[in-house]
Amino acid sequence: MTETRAAVLVESGRPAPYAESRPLEIAGLRLDPPGPGELLVRIGAAGLCHSDLSVINGSRPRPLPMALGHEAAGEVVETGPGTEFAPGDHIVLAFVPACGHCERCVGGRPALCGPGAQANGAGTLLGGGKRFVAADGTRPNHHLGVSAFSEYTVVSSRSAVKIDPDLPFDIAALFGCAVLTGAGAALYSAAVAPGDTVAVFGLGGVGLSAVLAAKAAGAATVYAVDLVQDKLDLAASLGAHPVPGGPDATDAIRDLTSGGAEKVIDTTGVVPVLEQAYAATRSGGTTVTVGLPAPGAPLTLPALSLVAEEKTLRGSYLGSCVPRRDVPRFIAMYRNGNLPVDALLTGSLPLDDINTGFDRLHTAEAVRQVITF
Ligand SMILES: NC(=O)c1ccc[n+]([C@@H]2O[C@H](COP(=O)([O-])OP(=O)(O)OC[C@H]3O[C@@H](n4cnc5c(N)ncnc54)[C@H](O)[C@@H]3O)[C@@H](O)[C@H]2O)c1
Ligand SMILES: [Zn+2]
Ligand SMILES: [Zn+2]
C-alpha cells in the first residue's frame, strides 16, 4: 500500500469561483500495488486542461467521486508483472490506454481503442480495476486511466510512453494531452501542408499547440482567434496572425484569405464557434474540431455546402495520434526548436491551490498551468 494525497472531485456543477466552492478536495488516499501490466508512478507534473474543467463544471459527466487529472509526466516507482517498464523510467501518460489488440488498435488508431474507451467511461484502469482506496474504504474512480493530480498513481502500462529522463517534468507533461491533441490535430487530422493557410479558433494549450505545429508544417499563414487579448498577443509572439474572436471573426478570416482558410481547427468546445470555423473554411478545405462540447449539444450546418463546396468536417480525438510514435516525435520537434511548447507554460502551482488554478482556466487568463510535486 502506498499513501498519497490526491485532488478528488466530489461533486460536479458547483459554481465558480472554485477557490470558494472547492469542487476538488485534497484527500489522503491509499493505493493498491500495481496489478499485472500496471505501474505505480510518482507524478512529477500534471497539467490543468479544459477537459478536467468540463468534468468539474458538469458539461462532461463522469462517475464520481473521481481522482482527477489526465495530462502528466512522472517516474515509475514499481512495476506489476508483465510490463516493459522498470523502476526509474520517466514516462508521459496518454489519456487513452491502448489495449493493442482491438480492431481500432491493430488498425493504427489507438485513440479509438474500444476497451480503452470503455474503461475511461467506467472510471477504471484498462484491466477493469480501481486502485485508489479512500479513508472510508470506498474506491474513487480513475480519470481517463491517469488520475494525475496525485503524488502517486497506478496506471496501465498501456497509458505510458517512455521518455528521456533529462526532459523536465513540467515540459514533458504537456505532451500527454495539449501537444498530442493540438499538434496531432494540425499534422494528422488536418494534414497541414506547406503553403496552406490555417486558422485556429481558441488559443488554450491545445489551440496554441496546433498553431505551433501548423507553422512547423510550413503553413503560409496561421490565423489565431480568441476572445482574450493576452492569448492573441501570445499567438502573435509565436508567429501567428491574431484575429479577435466574436461574431466578426469569420468574415475577418474570409476577407484576409480571399474566401476562407484551407485548414481550420476549432479548439474551443463551443458549438457556435465550430459553426464559425466551418464557415471560415474555403471550398475544398477541411474543418477539424477537437473541442468537447456537452454530449447533447447539436450542430447546425448548411448541408449543401459539404457537397457543392467539397468541404470536409472531421473530429479529432487525441489528435488522431499514436502516442508511442508521436510523443517521442513531438519531443524531438521541441528539442530541435520546431515546436517551442514551453511557451504554453503559464506557471506551476502546488496541489493545495488546484481550485484556484481552475478559476484561472475558467476565466481563460492562463494557458497551461501545471501542478508540481
Ligand atoms: N479531442 C481531444 O482529444 C481533446 C483533448 C484535450 C482537450 N480537448 C478539448 O479541447 C478544448 C480546448 O482545451 P484547452 O485545454 O486548450 O482549453 P482552454 O480553456 O485552455 O482554451 C480554450 C480557449 O478558447 C477560447 N474561446 C472561448 N470561446 C471562444 C470564442 N467564442 N471565440 C474564440 N475563442 C474562444 C478561450 O478564451 C480559451 O483561450 C476543450 O473543449 C477540451 O475539452 C479535446
Ligand atoms: Zn486534456
Ligand atoms: Zn485497443
XYZ file of C-alpha atoms and ligand atoms in Angstrom:
419
model
C 0.000 0.000 0.000
C 1.242 3.479 -0.942
C -0.069 6.616 0.767
C -0.868 9.577 -1.487
C -2.562 12.971 -1.459
C -4.890 13.494 -4.402
C -7.400 16.032 -5.716
C -10.756 14.251 -5.730
C -13.812 15.705 -7.482
C -16.677 15.053 -5.086
C -19.490 16.853 -6.920
C -19.740 18.412 -10.368
C -21.582 21.624 -11.188
C -20.516 23.692 -8.194
C -20.351 27.378 -9.182
C -17.166 29.354 -9.834
C -15.152 30.758 -8.191
C -13.838 27.301 -7.357
C -11.460 28.721 -4.741
C -14.668 29.234 -2.720
C -16.910 26.326 -3.810
C -13.949 23.892 -3.700
C -15.189 21.104 -6.016
C -11.784 19.395 -5.678
C -10.947 18.119 -2.205
C -7.369 17.213 -1.323
C -7.776 13.778 0.224
C -5.389 11.286 1.767
C -5.806 8.042 -0.202
C -4.113 4.671 -0.282
C -3.087 2.931 -3.491
C -3.112 -0.808 -4.082
C 0.127 -2.171 -5.543
C 0.197 -2.279 -9.359
C -1.504 -5.355 -10.812
C -0.416 -7.264 -13.931
C 0.536 -4.841 -16.682
C 0.328 -1.862 -14.315
C 2.760 0.735 -12.936
C 2.999 2.670 -9.693
C 4.033 6.175 -10.775
C 5.334 9.184 -8.848
C 3.828 12.176 -10.631
C 6.378 14.897 -11.424
C 3.996 17.418 -13.018
C 0.351 17.425 -14.074
C -1.300 19.971 -16.376
C -4.712 21.614 -15.929
C -6.720 21.006 -19.122
C -10.164 22.218 -20.109
C -11.304 18.579 -20.228
C -10.779 18.471 -16.435
C -12.772 21.693 -16.144
C -15.604 20.145 -18.177
C -15.884 17.350 -15.604
C -15.778 19.909 -12.777
C -18.494 22.121 -14.282
C -20.629 19.130 -15.266
C -20.662 19.609 -19.045
C -18.868 16.264 -19.414
C -20.386 13.858 -16.863
C -18.119 11.220 -15.346
C -18.639 8.766 -12.483
C -17.907 10.445 -9.141
C -16.056 10.707 -6.864
C -13.107 10.822 -9.248
C -9.376 11.395 -8.709
C -8.995 13.976 -11.475
C -6.202 14.855 -13.918
C -5.129 13.326 -17.217
C -2.067 15.235 -18.528
C 1.110 14.236 -16.724
C 4.683 13.053 -16.622
C 6.343 11.117 -13.835
C 8.674 8.347 -12.775
C 7.943 4.633 -12.491
C 8.369 3.512 -8.888
C 7.205 -0.100 -9.063
C 6.003 -2.390 -11.829
C 3.400 -5.141 -11.757
C 4.131 -8.393 -13.597
C 4.333 -8.270 -17.375
C 5.322 -4.716 -18.265
C 8.230 -3.489 -20.379
C 8.996 -0.698 -17.873
C 11.464 -0.593 -14.975
C 11.624 1.467 -11.782
C 13.298 4.803 -12.555
C 11.873 5.087 -16.080
C 10.480 8.513 -16.867
C 7.144 8.451 -18.650
C 4.457 10.631 -20.201
C 0.896 9.453 -19.684
C -1.615 9.451 -22.549
C -5.306 9.758 -21.708
C -6.453 6.773 -23.764
C -4.939 3.431 -22.721
C -4.498 1.405 -25.931
C -5.100 -2.325 -25.494
C -3.066 -3.109 -28.624
C -5.415 -5.914 -29.685
C -8.800 -4.454 -30.664
C -9.789 -3.671 -34.229
C -9.033 0.060 -33.836
C -5.633 -0.567 -32.217
C -4.471 -3.035 -34.852
C -5.817 -0.631 -37.490
C -3.365 2.007 -36.250
C -5.935 4.188 -34.461
C -5.247 3.617 -30.746
C -7.019 6.876 -29.800
C -10.225 4.967 -30.603
C -9.315 1.809 -28.631
C -12.588 0.084 -27.684
C -11.544 -1.377 -24.306
C -9.685 1.887 -23.550
C -12.833 3.956 -24.156
C -14.894 1.543 -22.087
C -12.503 1.710 -19.118
C -12.308 5.514 -19.362
C -16.104 5.767 -19.370
C -16.367 3.454 -16.364
C -13.650 5.237 -14.362
C -11.449 2.129 -14.130
C -7.989 1.186 -15.339
C -7.718 -0.754 -18.602
C -7.810 -4.049 -16.738
C -11.135 -3.091 -15.132
C -9.954 -2.412 -11.567
C -9.750 0.618 -9.318
C -6.584 1.088 -7.256
C -7.355 4.122 -5.021
C -8.880 3.477 -1.585
C -10.399 6.312 0.485
C -10.336 6.509 4.277
C -13.890 5.108 4.461
C -12.899 2.100 2.322
C -14.661 3.285 -0.870
C -12.803 3.466 -4.181
C -12.691 6.788 -6.071
C -12.832 6.474 -9.850
C -9.821 6.912 -12.118
C -9.829 9.791 -14.627
C -9.011 8.610 -18.148
C -6.721 5.946 -16.712
C -4.332 8.605 -15.366
C -5.621 10.474 -12.231
C -2.639 12.790 -12.285
C -3.496 15.320 -9.559
C -1.965 12.965 -7.020
C 1.508 12.454 -5.608
C 1.325 8.816 -6.739
C -0.977 6.970 -9.102
C -1.351 3.488 -10.559
C -1.807 3.258 -14.333
C -1.952 0.628 -17.029
C 1.412 0.437 -18.785
C -0.727 0.895 -21.928
C -1.186 4.537 -20.839
C 2.567 5.138 -20.576
C 5.207 6.291 -23.054
C 8.867 6.188 -22.024
C 10.824 9.441 -22.395
C 14.392 10.620 -21.813
C 14.934 11.442 -18.142
C 16.587 14.772 -18.911
C 13.338 16.395 -20.094
C 11.886 18.411 -17.168
C 8.567 17.019 -15.918
C 6.681 20.327 -16.334
C 7.502 20.425 -20.059
C 7.071 16.663 -20.509
C 3.564 16.704 -19.017
C 2.274 18.958 -21.810
C 2.952 16.253 -24.385
C 0.395 13.933 -22.764
C -2.659 15.957 -23.780
C -2.210 19.533 -25.062
C 0.568 18.745 -27.550
C -0.662 15.329 -28.690
C -4.127 16.808 -29.222
C -3.220 20.162 -30.776
C -0.148 19.204 -32.807
C -1.826 15.956 -33.875
C -4.932 17.865 -34.992
C -2.789 20.101 -37.216
C -0.340 17.490 -38.555
C -2.577 14.416 -38.864
C -6.279 15.312 -38.687
C -5.953 18.498 -40.760
C -2.793 17.350 -42.577
C -1.471 20.914 -42.801
C 0.835 21.109 -45.828
C 3.489 23.657 -46.844
C 1.831 26.825 -48.146
C -1.563 26.184 -46.508
C -3.484 28.998 -44.925
C -4.617 27.832 -41.490
C -6.951 29.277 -38.864
C -7.106 28.101 -35.255
C -10.071 29.079 -33.076
C -9.281 29.011 -29.332
C -5.776 29.630 -28.000
C -5.503 27.460 -24.908
C -2.874 24.755 -24.543
C -4.489 22.714 -27.306
C -5.030 25.577 -29.762
C -1.557 27.055 -29.337
C -0.052 23.593 -29.868
C -1.991 23.470 -33.138
C -0.660 26.924 -34.074
C 2.939 25.833 -33.423
C 2.564 22.571 -35.341
C 0.890 24.268 -38.305
C 3.835 26.663 -38.504
C 6.263 23.743 -38.218
C 4.456 22.042 -41.120
C 5.135 25.063 -43.324
C 1.776 26.843 -43.244
C 1.959 30.129 -45.154
C -0.078 31.997 -42.542
C -1.714 30.834 -39.318
C -4.640 32.998 -38.192
C -5.148 32.691 -34.442
C -8.569 33.534 -32.981
C -9.511 34.108 -29.342
C -11.658 36.408 -27.215
C -8.768 37.183 -24.839
C -6.205 39.819 -25.851
C -3.344 38.166 -23.918
C -3.906 34.949 -25.889
C -3.835 36.895 -29.169
C -0.603 38.610 -28.097
C 0.995 35.273 -27.177
C -0.045 33.736 -30.502
C 1.387 36.753 -32.333
C 4.684 36.349 -30.468
C 4.729 32.751 -31.743
C 4.377 33.907 -35.342
C 0.612 33.725 -35.861
C -1.622 36.460 -37.250
C -4.055 37.424 -34.444
C -7.789 37.786 -35.176
C -10.145 38.929 -32.386
C -12.847 36.332 -31.671
C -16.581 37.029 -31.726
C -19.257 37.322 -34.416
C -16.966 39.135 -36.879
C -14.138 36.580 -36.786
C -15.485 34.521 -39.689
C -15.786 37.485 -42.039
C -12.366 38.727 -40.946
C -10.756 35.397 -41.891
C -12.691 35.130 -45.142
C -11.512 38.645 -46.072
C -7.895 38.005 -45.074
C -7.801 34.742 -47.053
C -9.964 35.678 -50.068
C -12.751 33.254 -49.185
C -11.573 31.158 -46.250
C -8.585 29.246 -44.898
C -7.641 25.847 -46.294
C -7.445 24.195 -42.856
C -9.461 25.476 -39.901
C -9.146 23.949 -36.445
C -11.658 24.596 -33.652
C -10.321 24.053 -30.154
C -12.935 25.957 -28.150
C -15.503 23.273 -27.343
C -18.142 25.910 -28.133
C -20.537 24.673 -30.842
C -21.285 28.099 -32.414
C -17.527 28.560 -32.791
C -17.333 25.256 -34.675
C -20.050 26.619 -36.960
C -17.922 29.748 -37.428
C -14.846 27.616 -38.124
C -16.742 25.691 -40.799
C -17.901 28.967 -42.393
C -14.301 30.257 -42.339
C -13.129 27.190 -44.331
C -12.733 27.713 -48.065
C -14.223 25.431 -50.706
C -12.250 22.212 -50.888
C -10.892 22.859 -47.410
C -11.021 20.952 -44.153
C -12.512 21.884 -40.782
C -11.183 19.907 -37.817
C -12.618 20.061 -34.325
C -11.059 18.822 -31.124
C -13.457 20.722 -28.834
C -15.538 18.631 -26.466
C -18.947 20.279 -26.037
C -21.669 18.855 -23.784
C -22.778 15.426 -25.088
C -26.238 16.504 -26.328
C -25.227 19.818 -27.948
C -26.450 19.833 -31.598
C -24.512 21.264 -34.556
C -26.252 23.136 -37.398
C -24.520 23.462 -40.767
C -25.646 24.353 -44.303
C -25.634 20.770 -45.622
C -25.408 21.749 -49.292
C -22.011 23.358 -48.763
C -20.478 19.994 -47.843
C -21.233 18.788 -51.359
C -21.244 21.873 -53.537
C -18.080 23.261 -51.921
C -16.492 19.855 -51.294
C -15.761 20.706 -47.687
C -14.555 18.152 -45.162
C -15.542 18.234 -41.499
C -13.753 15.880 -39.160
C -13.381 15.268 -35.470
C -10.031 14.595 -33.854
C -9.554 12.669 -30.629
C -6.078 12.645 -29.077
C -5.016 14.422 -32.282
C -5.529 11.133 -34.186
C -2.127 10.286 -32.697
C -0.333 7.050 -31.893
C 1.131 8.101 -28.529
C 4.108 5.731 -28.591
C 5.086 7.074 -32.011
C 4.100 10.698 -31.542
C 5.205 11.611 -28.006
C 8.858 10.901 -28.984
C 8.295 12.556 -32.369
C 6.872 15.754 -30.881
C 9.527 15.846 -28.132
C 12.174 15.658 -30.874
C 10.471 18.582 -32.635
C 10.532 20.506 -29.334
C 14.221 19.761 -28.794
C 15.218 20.890 -32.273
C 13.300 24.154 -31.848
C 10.399 23.435 -34.210
C 7.703 23.072 -31.534
C 8.502 25.550 -28.704
C 5.780 24.295 -26.381
C 7.498 25.743 -23.305
C 5.762 28.969 -24.404
C 2.462 27.369 -23.290
C 3.538 27.079 -19.658
C 1.856 29.775 -17.595
C 3.367 28.563 -14.342
C 3.334 25.876 -11.698
C 1.326 25.623 -8.502
C 1.081 23.294 -5.519
C -1.683 20.680 -5.270
C -3.404 22.636 -2.486
C -4.023 25.560 -4.883
C -5.675 23.465 -7.579
C -9.144 25.017 -7.260
C -7.612 28.472 -7.803
C -5.823 27.101 -10.848
C -9.143 26.010 -12.336
C -10.529 29.519 -11.729
C -7.704 30.832 -13.930
C -8.531 28.297 -16.651
C -12.256 29.094 -16.375
C -11.610 32.821 -16.943
C -9.112 31.973 -19.744
C -6.367 34.035 -18.112
C -3.965 31.054 -18.009
C -2.763 28.803 -20.828
C -1.163 25.710 -19.262
C -0.612 25.618 -15.507
C 0.998 22.524 -14.034
C 0.787 21.102 -10.556
C 4.287 20.161 -9.433
C 5.015 17.753 -6.617
N -10.240 15.969 -28.689
C -9.383 15.731 -27.708
O -8.710 14.695 -27.703
C -9.186 16.757 -26.636
C -8.080 16.712 -25.792
C -7.869 17.762 -24.895
C -8.768 18.789 -24.807
N -9.874 18.760 -25.618
C -10.854 19.860 -25.626
O -10.266 20.902 -26.391
C -10.770 22.156 -25.946
C -9.601 23.081 -25.622
O -8.882 22.635 -24.483
P -7.856 23.642 -23.758
O -7.373 22.933 -22.547
O -6.892 24.157 -24.758
O -8.892 24.797 -23.322
P -8.628 26.299 -22.816
O -9.788 26.620 -21.927
O -7.252 26.455 -22.276
O -8.718 27.133 -24.174
C -9.918 27.423 -24.848
C -9.765 28.803 -25.471
O -10.932 29.058 -26.280
C -11.188 30.441 -26.179
N -12.556 30.729 -26.597
C -13.706 30.512 -25.930
N -14.748 30.959 -26.628
C -14.254 31.481 -27.776
C -14.844 32.122 -28.901
N -16.164 32.346 -28.983
N -14.012 32.509 -29.907
C -12.676 32.322 -29.835
N -12.073 31.731 -28.784
C -12.853 31.327 -27.766
C -10.914 30.770 -24.715
O -10.697 32.145 -24.494
C -9.667 29.935 -24.455
O -8.481 30.681 -24.684
C -11.694 21.819 -24.760
O -13.028 21.678 -25.245
C -11.163 20.474 -24.293
O -12.141 19.736 -23.581
C -10.082 17.784 -26.533
Zn -6.701 17.259 -21.777
Zn -7.487 -1.353 -28.369
